[in-house]
């Protein structure tokens, strides 16, 4: 059985070529992506045994998605084939002072129709060591929120480490309960929480006085944020927060902080100019953190550095997936950011 299990929605992504606006020309590039699937692909690229759990339709689009994930060595045996459609999102790539934009078309997707009992979590989690999900899945519908809660409870019961990227998406929370109502309950089963400052505010009600549009963030304030979160949720052993300093849509500074009960680690800061695609950057950070915490002998600083480097590299790759190898990330953490041709 897989050591790592992830659960969530995966979608068809439609993107105009380059930095065109939507339908500027009658062309869209079709790929697949979704937060939890992105984490699965990264972990598989690093050589890990990972299973992705979701619901996708029994049609040629669902078949193509399954083939693609299998091509990355992600196990898809626990993907439920049900419903009529795969969710779609349109992603318009920003440039300079024009921000990137996302339009969702995911109502009535296969995963939005799942309900408790649809997944045999005892069997799915048997032999696993780590379960990962995000705050996107419970935002989709009441049923998915109930399934995620069912999954994290079973994962804790079976002794797995549970990680969750809070991933607040204001365009999705429309089915009744507020993000805080849902995520504050779910947070009580999380060991490793991944977030940014807005996630903590909208999902947990924990405030942080920073201006994320200023292009410069005060790292010391994030230590206070970690203490607030861990005080409110004593079960959370680690909080990892991404720090994105945005000068423009295609020029960001990127680093992360990783807090435990008694330590606070700050990664190297990467200046990323000429960003190719920032979508999936947080997922590559999360998967890098998971890999680092499991493979770097408990060295949390090294885990933070690995996560930051993995995510910095993702910003240079088109599409949701981070297609880099373990060697690529280790080369960057080792100090080689030259971009020289390797022959």
Coordinates of C-alpha atoms in Angstrom, one line a residue:
X1 CA 0.0 0.0 0.0
X2 CA 1.1 3.6 -0.6
X3 CA 3.0 5.4 2.2
X4 CA 1.4 8.7 1.3
X5 CA -2.3 9.3 0.5
X6 CA -3.8 12.5 -0.8
X7 CA -7.5 13.4 -1.3
X8 CA -9.1 16.2 -3.3
X9 CA -10.4 17.4 -6.6
X10 CA -8.4 17.4 -9.9
X11 CA -9.6 19.5 -12.8
X12 CA -9.1 20.2 -16.5
X13 CA -7.2 23.5 -16.8
X14 CA -7.6 25.7 -19.9
X15 CA -5.1 28.5 -20.4
X16 CA -4.5 31.0 -23.2
X17 CA -1.0 30.8 -24.7
X18 CA 1.7 32.9 -23.1
X19 CA 0.3 35.9 -21.4
X20 CA -2.8 36.4 -23.6
X21 CA -6.1 37.3 -22.0
X22 CA -8.9 34.7 -22.2
X23 CA -10.2 34.4 -25.7
X24 CA -7.9 37.1 -27.0
X25 CA -7.2 34.4 -29.7
X26 CA -9.4 31.3 -30.2
X27 CA -6.8 29.0 -28.5
X28 CA -6.6 27.4 -25.1
X29 CA -4.0 25.0 -23.8
X30 CA -5.5 22.0 -22.0
X31 CA -3.8 20.4 -19.0
X32 CA -4.8 18.8 -15.8
X33 CA -4.2 20.0 -12.2
X34 CA -5.5 20.4 -8.7
X35 CA -3.9 21.0 -5.3
X36 CA -3.8 17.5 -4.0
X37 CA -3.0 15.9 -7.3
X38 CA -0.1 18.4 -7.7
X39 CA 1.2 17.2 -4.3
X40 CA 0.9 13.6 -5.4
X41 CA 2.8 14.2 -8.6
X42 CA 5.7 16.0 -6.8
X43 CA 6.0 13.2 -4.2
X44 CA 6.1 10.6 -7.0
X45 CA 8.7 12.6 -8.8
X46 CA 10.9 12.4 -5.7
X47 CA 10.5 8.6 -5.7
X48 CA 7.8 8.2 -3.1
X49 CA 5.0 5.7 -3.1
X50 CA 1.8 7.9 -3.2
X51 CA -1.9 7.2 -3.8
X52 CA -4.3 9.9 -5.0
X53 CA -8.0 9.6 -4.0
X54 CA -10.7 11.5 -5.8
X55 CA -13.9 11.1 -7.9
X56 CA -13.7 11.6 -11.7
X57 CA -16.3 10.7 -14.4
X58 CA -16.2 7.4 -16.3
X59 CA -15.6 9.1 -19.7
X60 CA -12.7 9.8 -22.0
X61 CA -11.7 13.0 -20.1
X62 CA -11.5 11.0 -16.9
X63 CA -9.6 8.2 -18.7
X64 CA -7.0 10.8 -19.9
X65 CA -6.5 12.1 -16.4
X66 CA -6.0 8.7 -15.0
X67 CA -3.5 7.8 -17.7
X68 CA -1.6 11.0 -17.0
X69 CA -1.4 10.4 -13.2
X70 CA -0.3 6.8 -13.8
X71 CA 2.4 8.2 -16.1
X72 CA 3.8 10.0 -13.1
X73 CA 3.7 6.8 -11.0
X74 CA 0.9 8.0 -8.9
X75 CA -1.4 5.2 -7.8
X76 CA -5.0 5.8 -9.0
X77 CA -6.6 2.6 -7.8
X78 CA -8.7 4.5 -5.2
X79 CA -10.1 7.1 -7.6
X80 CA -13.8 6.7 -7.7
X81 CA -15.3 6.7 -11.2
X82 CA -18.7 8.4 -10.7
X83 CA -20.6 11.5 -11.7
X84 CA -20.9 13.2 -15.1
X85 CA -18.1 15.8 -15.4
X86 CA -14.7 16.8 -14.4
X87 CA -14.4 20.3 -13.0
X88 CA -12.8 23.0 -15.3
X89 CA -10.8 26.1 -14.5
X90 CA -9.7 28.8 -16.8
X91 CA -6.3 30.4 -15.8
X92 CA -5.2 33.7 -17.3
X93 CA -1.5 34.3 -16.8
X94 CA -0.7 37.8 -15.6
X95 CA 2.2 40.0 -16.5
X96 CA 3.9 43.0 -14.8
X97 CA 1.1 44.9 -12.9
X98 CA -1.7 42.8 -14.5
X99 CA -2.5 40.0 -12.1
X100 CA -3.3 36.4 -13.0
X101 CA -7.0 35.5 -13.0
X102 CA -8.8 32.2 -12.4
X103 CA -12.4 31.5 -13.5
X104 CA -14.0 28.3 -12.2
X105 CA -16.5 26.0 -14.0
X106 CA -16.7 23.2 -11.5
X107 CA -20.3 23.1 -10.3
X108 CA -21.8 19.5 -10.2
X109 CA -18.4 17.9 -10.8
X110 CA -17.9 14.3 -9.8
X111 CA -16.3 15.0 -6.5
X112 CA -18.9 17.6 -5.5
X113 CA -21.4 14.8 -5.4
X114 CA -19.5 12.4 -3.0
X115 CA -20.9 11.7 0.5
X116 CA -19.7 10.0 3.7
X117 CA -19.3 6.2 3.1
X118 CA -18.3 6.5 -0.5
X119 CA -14.7 5.8 0.3
X120 CA -13.4 2.8 2.4
X121 CA -10.9 4.8 4.4
X122 CA -9.9 1.8 6.5
X123 CA -8.7 0.1 3.3
X124 CA -7.3 3.2 1.6
X125 CA -5.2 4.2 4.6
X126 CA -4.0 0.7 5.6
X127 CA -0.2 0.7 5.7
X128 CA 0.1 4.4 5.0
X129 CA 2.1 6.8 7.1
X130 CA 0.9 10.2 5.9
X131 CA -2.4 11.7 4.8
X132 CA -2.6 15.0 3.0
X133 CA -5.6 17.2 1.9
X134 CA -6.4 20.8 1.6
X135 CA -9.1 23.4 2.5
X136 CA -10.2 23.4 -1.1
X137 CA -12.0 20.0 -0.9
X138 CA -14.3 21.0 2.0
X139 CA -15.1 24.3 0.2
X140 CA -16.6 22.5 -2.8
X141 CA -19.8 21.2 -1.2
X142 CA -21.3 19.9 2.1
X143 CA -20.7 16.3 1.0
X144 CA -17.0 16.8 0.3
X145 CA -16.6 18.7 3.6
X146 CA -18.1 15.7 5.4
X147 CA -15.9 13.2 3.5
X148 CA -12.7 15.2 4.3
X149 CA -13.6 15.2 8.0
X150 CA -14.4 11.5 7.9
X151 CA -10.9 10.9 6.3
X152 CA -8.9 13.0 8.7
X153 CA -10.6 11.4 11.7
X154 CA -9.9 7.9 10.4
X155 CA -6.3 8.9 9.6
X156 CA -5.7 10.0 13.2
X157 CA -7.4 6.9 14.5
X158 CA -5.0 4.8 12.5
X159 CA -1.9 6.8 13.7
X160 CA -1.1 8.6 10.4
X161 CA 0.4 12.1 10.3
X162 CA -2.1 14.4 8.8
X163 CA -1.1 17.5 6.8
X164 CA -3.4 20.1 5.4
X165 CA -2.8 23.2 3.3
X166 CA -5.6 25.5 4.3
X167 CA -5.8 27.0 0.8
X168 CA -8.7 29.5 1.3
X169 CA -10.6 30.0 -1.9
X170 CA -13.3 32.7 -1.5
X171 CA -15.0 31.8 -4.9
X172 CA -15.8 28.3 -3.6
X173 CA -17.3 28.8 -0.2
X174 CA -21.0 29.0 -1.2
X175 CA -22.8 25.9 0.2
X176 CA -23.8 27.2 3.6
X177 CA -21.3 27.0 6.4
X178 CA -18.5 29.5 6.7
X179 CA -14.8 28.5 6.2
X180 CA -14.2 29.1 9.9
X181 CA -17.0 26.8 11.0
X182 CA -15.7 24.0 8.8
X183 CA -12.0 24.4 9.0
X184 CA -11.8 25.1 12.8
X185 CA -13.3 21.6 13.4
X186 CA -11.0 20.0 10.8
X187 CA -8.0 21.8 12.2
X188 CA -8.3 19.7 15.4
X189 CA -7.1 16.6 13.5
X190 CA -4.1 18.3 11.7
X191 CA -0.5 17.7 12.7
X192 CA 1.2 19.7 10.0
X193 CA -0.6 22.9 8.9
X194 CA 0.4 24.7 5.7
X195 CA -0.9 28.2 5.0
X196 CA -0.4 31.8 4.2
X197 CA -1.5 34.8 6.3
X198 CA -4.9 35.0 4.5
X199 CA -5.6 31.3 5.0
X200 CA -5.0 31.7 8.8
X201 CA -7.4 34.7 8.9
X202 CA -10.2 33.4 6.8
X203 CA -10.1 29.7 7.8
X204 CA -9.1 30.0 11.5
X205 CA -9.9 33.6 12.5
X206 CA -6.3 34.2 13.4
X207 CA -5.2 37.7 12.4
X208 CA -1.9 39.0 11.2
X209 CA -1.2 42.6 10.6
X210 CA 0.8 42.6 7.4
X211 CA 0.4 44.3 4.0
X212 CA 0.8 41.5 1.4
X213 CA 0.8 44.0 -1.4
X214 CA 3.7 46.0 -0.2
X215 CA 6.4 43.8 -1.7
X216 CA 8.1 43.3 1.7
X217 CA 7.0 41.1 4.6
X218 CA 8.2 41.3 8.2
X219 CA 9.3 37.7 9.0
X220 CA 9.2 38.3 12.8
X221 CA 5.4 38.7 12.7
X222 CA 5.0 35.2 11.4
X223 CA 6.5 33.8 14.6
X224 CA 3.7 35.5 16.5
X225 CA 1.2 34.0 14.0
X226 CA 2.5 30.5 14.7
X227 CA 2.2 30.9 18.4
X228 CA -1.4 32.1 18.0
X229 CA -2.3 29.1 15.8
X230 CA -0.6 26.5 18.0
X231 CA -2.2 28.1 21.1
X232 CA -5.7 27.8 19.6
X233 CA -5.0 24.3 18.2
X234 CA -2.6 22.5 20.5
X235 CA -2.7 19.4 18.3
X236 CA -0.9 21.3 15.5
X237 CA 2.8 20.3 15.8
X238 CA 4.1 22.3 12.9
X239 CA 2.9 25.4 11.0
X240 CA 4.6 26.2 7.6
X241 CA 3.8 29.5 6.1
X242 CA 4.7 30.8 2.6
X243 CA 6.0 34.3 2.3
X244 CA 5.4 35.8 -1.2
X245 CA 6.7 39.3 -1.7
X246 CA 5.1 40.4 -4.9
X247 CA 6.8 43.2 -6.9
X248 CA 4.7 42.3 -9.9
X249 CA 2.9 39.3 -11.5
X250 CA 6.1 37.9 -12.8
X251 CA 8.6 39.1 -10.2
X252 CA 8.3 37.7 -6.6
X253 CA 10.5 37.1 -3.7
X254 CA 9.7 33.7 -2.2
X255 CA 10.6 32.1 1.1
X256 CA 9.0 30.0 3.8
X257 CA 8.9 29.8 7.6
X258 CA 8.5 26.6 9.5
X259 CA 7.5 26.7 13.2
X260 CA 7.3 24.0 15.8
X261 CA 6.3 24.3 19.5
X262 CA 9.8 25.4 20.4
X263 CA 11.6 26.5 17.2
X264 CA 11.2 28.9 14.3
X265 CA 13.0 28.3 11.0
X266 CA 13.3 30.7 8.1
X267 CA 14.4 29.5 4.7
X268 CA 16.6 31.2 2.1
X269 CA 14.8 33.9 0.1
X270 CA 14.6 33.3 -3.7
X271 CA 14.2 36.2 -6.1
X272 CA 12.1 34.8 -8.9
X273 CA 12.0 37.0 -12.0
X274 CA 10.2 36.2 -15.2
X275 CA 7.9 33.8 -13.5
X276 CA 6.6 31.2 -16.0
X277 CA 3.7 29.9 -13.9
X278 CA 3.0 30.5 -10.2
X279 CA -0.1 28.3 -10.1
X280 CA 0.9 25.2 -8.1
X281 CA 3.6 27.0 -6.3
X282 CA 2.0 26.4 -2.9
X283 CA 1.4 22.8 -3.7
X284 CA 5.1 22.3 -4.6
X285 CA 6.0 23.9 -1.3
X286 CA 3.7 21.5 0.6
X287 CA 5.0 18.4 -1.1
X288 CA 8.6 19.6 -0.6
X289 CA 7.9 20.1 3.1
X290 CA 6.3 16.6 3.3
X291 CA 9.3 15.0 1.6
X292 CA 11.8 17.0 3.7
X293 CA 10.1 16.2 7.0
X294 CA 10.2 12.5 6.2
X295 CA 13.6 12.1 4.6
X296 CA 16.0 14.7 6.1
X297 CA 16.5 13.0 9.5
X298 CA 14.3 15.4 11.5
X299 CA 16.3 18.5 10.4
X300 CA 13.5 21.0 10.2
X301 CA 15.8 23.8 8.8
X302 CA 16.8 21.4 6.0
X303 CA 13.1 20.5 5.4
X304 CA 12.3 24.2 5.1
X305 CA 15.1 24.8 2.6
X306 CA 14.0 21.9 0.5
X307 CA 10.4 23.1 0.4
X308 CA 11.4 26.6 -0.5
X309 CA 13.7 25.5 -3.3
X310 CA 11.2 23.0 -4.7
X311 CA 8.6 25.7 -4.9
X312 CA 11.0 28.3 -6.4
X313 CA 11.7 25.8 -9.2
X314 CA 8.0 25.3 -9.8
X315 CA 7.6 29.0 -10.7
X316 CA 9.8 28.2 -13.8
X317 CA 7.5 25.4 -15.1
X318 CA 4.3 25.8 -17.0
X319 CA 1.2 23.9 -15.7
X320 CA 0.1 22.9 -12.3
X321 CA 2.6 20.1 -11.8
X322 CA 6.1 20.6 -10.5
X323 CA 8.0 18.3 -12.9
X324 CA 11.4 18.7 -11.2
X325 CA 13.4 15.7 -9.8
X326 CA 14.9 15.2 -6.4
X327 CA 18.3 16.0 -7.9
X328 CA 17.1 19.3 -9.3
X329 CA 15.9 20.4 -5.8
X330 CA 19.0 19.2 -4.0
X331 CA 21.2 21.0 -6.5
X332 CA 19.4 24.3 -5.8
X333 CA 19.5 23.8 -2.0
X334 CA 23.2 23.1 -2.5
X335 CA 23.7 26.6 -3.9
X336 CA 23.6 26.1 -7.6
X337 CA 21.2 28.7 -8.9
X338 CA 23.2 29.6 -12.0
X339 CA 20.8 28.1 -14.5
X340 CA 23.8 26.9 -16.6
X341 CA 23.2 24.2 -19.2
X342 CA 23.9 20.7 -17.7
X343 CA 25.5 18.3 -20.2

